[in-house]
Each structure stands twice: as C-alpha cells, then as structure tokens.
Amino acid sequence: MFISADSAAFFSPDCDSASDCMTKAENLSNQNRLADAIDYYREACDEYRNKDGCYQAGVHYQFGLGKRNKAKNYYVKACRYGYVPACHLKEI
C-alpha cells in the first residue's frame, strides 16, 4: 500500500539505489499515480542526491499536484546537485 506524498514522513519507498527509485517512479508516473511516483522521486533525491529525481519531484509537485512551494524546494535541490535547467525554476 502506498501513502500519499503528504504522508511521506511515515513511508519509505522500497528501492535499493537512485536508479531503482527512478525506474519505479517512472513506472508509477506512467500509470498516472503521481502521488505514489513522487515518493520514489523524493527518495532518489533526498536519499541518493539524484539530480533527476529532484527535478522530477519538482515537476510532479508543480504540475501534477499543484504544490508550487514543494516544487520550488526540489528545483533548488536539483540545481544544487548539478541539474542546470532547474536553476531558473527556483524562482517559480
């Protein structure tokens, strides 16, 4: 059972690497399970410092769930970890 991204403090996605998290997130996103996908993108970002995971968490928060403040936080992390296209999105 998945818990929404709002309850992520109580849920730790089951992935062994950033790549594993990203694959699981992409599969969930393709199924339009955005809140579930965000949990894995966040894990890739927060646990493994994966710049793509940070960026995708931001995109899913901004456009999928309409949470701009959370999106901004993940764009900042993506920029910090070297995803240059996210650097101009920090100011959304």
CSV table of C-alpha atoms in Angstrom, one decimal:
chain,number,residue,atom,x,y,z
A,1,MET,CA,0.0,0.0,0.0
A,2,PHE,CA,1.3,3.4,-0.9
A,3,ILE,CA,0.7,6.5,1.2
A,4,SER,CA,0.4,9.9,-0.4
A,5,ALA,CA,3.3,12.3,-0.7
A,6,ASP,CA,1.8,14.4,2.1
A,7,SER,CA,2.4,11.4,4.4
A,8,ALA,CA,5.8,10.7,3.2
A,9,ALA,CA,7.3,11.1,6.7
A,10,PHE,CA,5.8,7.8,7.6
A,11,PHE,CA,6.6,6.0,4.3
A,12,SER,CA,10.0,5.0,3.0
A,13,PRO,CA,9.9,3.7,-0.6
A,14,ASP,CA,11.4,0.3,-1.2
A,15,CYS,CA,14.3,1.0,-3.6
A,16,ASP,CA,18.0,0.0,-3.4
A,17,SER,CA,19.6,2.7,-5.5
A,18,ALA,CA,18.8,6.0,-7.2
A,19,SER,CA,18.3,4.1,-10.5
A,20,ASP,CA,15.9,1.7,-8.8
A,21,CYS,CA,13.9,4.6,-7.3
A,22,MET,CA,13.8,6.4,-10.7
A,23,THR,CA,12.6,3.3,-12.5
A,24,LYS,CA,9.8,2.7,-10.0
A,25,ALA,CA,8.8,6.4,-10.1
A,26,GLU,CA,8.7,6.5,-13.9
A,27,ASN,CA,6.5,3.3,-13.9
A,28,LEU,CA,4.1,4.8,-11.4
A,29,SER,CA,4.0,8.1,-13.2
A,30,ASN,CA,3.2,6.4,-16.5
A,31,GLN,CA,0.3,4.8,-14.7
A,32,ASN,CA,-0.8,8.3,-13.7
A,33,ARG,CA,-0.1,7.5,-10.0
A,34,LEU,CA,1.6,10.8,-9.4
A,35,ALA,CA,1.4,11.0,-5.6
A,36,ASP,CA,3.0,7.5,-5.4
A,37,ALA,CA,5.6,8.4,-8.0
A,38,ILE,CA,6.6,11.4,-6.0
A,39,ASP,CA,7.5,9.2,-3.1
A,40,TYR,CA,10.1,7.5,-5.2
A,41,TYR,CA,11.4,10.7,-6.9
A,42,ARG,CA,11.8,12.2,-3.4
A,43,GLU,CA,13.7,9.1,-2.2
A,44,ALA,CA,16.0,9.3,-5.2
A,45,CYS,CA,16.6,13.0,-4.5
A,46,ASP,CA,16.8,13.0,-0.7
A,47,GLU,CA,18.5,9.7,0.0
A,48,TYR,CA,20.7,9.3,-3.1
A,49,ARG,CA,21.1,13.0,-4.1
A,50,ASN,CA,20.0,12.2,-7.6
A,51,LYS,CA,19.5,15.5,-9.5
A,52,ASP,CA,17.0,13.9,-11.9
A,53,GLY,CA,14.9,12.7,-9.0
A,54,CYS,CA,14.9,16.1,-7.5
A,55,TYR,CA,13.9,17.7,-10.8
A,56,GLN,CA,11.1,15.2,-11.4
A,57,ALA,CA,9.8,15.6,-7.9
A,58,GLY,CA,9.6,19.3,-8.6
A,59,VAL,CA,7.8,18.8,-11.9
A,60,HIS,CA,5.3,16.4,-10.3
A,61,TYR,CA,4.6,18.7,-7.4
A,62,GLN,CA,4.2,21.7,-9.6
A,63,PHE,CA,2.2,20.3,-12.5
A,64,GLY,CA,0.7,17.1,-11.1
A,65,LEU,CA,-0.3,18.1,-7.6
A,66,GLY,CA,-0.3,21.9,-7.8
A,67,LYS,CA,2.1,22.4,-4.9
A,68,ARG,CA,4.4,25.1,-6.0
A,69,ASN,CA,6.3,25.6,-2.7
A,70,LYS,CA,7.2,22.0,-2.6
A,71,ALA,CA,8.2,22.1,-6.3
A,72,LYS,CA,10.5,25.0,-5.6
A,73,ASN,CA,12.3,23.1,-2.8
A,74,TYR,CA,13.0,20.3,-5.2
A,75,TYR,CA,14.1,22.5,-8.0
A,76,VAL,CA,16.6,24.2,-5.6
A,77,LYS,CA,18.0,20.7,-4.7
A,78,ALA,CA,18.2,19.7,-8.4
A,79,CYS,CA,20.1,22.9,-9.2
A,80,ARG,CA,22.4,22.3,-6.2
A,81,TYR,CA,23.1,18.8,-7.3
A,82,GLY,CA,24.0,19.9,-10.8
A,83,TYR,CA,20.8,19.9,-12.9
A,84,VAL,CA,21.3,23.3,-14.5
A,85,PRO,CA,17.9,23.5,-16.2
A,86,ALA,CA,16.3,23.5,-12.8
A,87,CYS,CA,18.3,26.6,-11.6
A,88,HIS,CA,16.0,29.0,-13.3
A,89,LEU,CA,12.9,27.3,-11.9
A,90,LYS,CA,13.9,28.1,-8.4
A,91,GLU,CA,12.1,31.3,-8.7
A,92,ILE,CA,8.6,29.9,-9.5
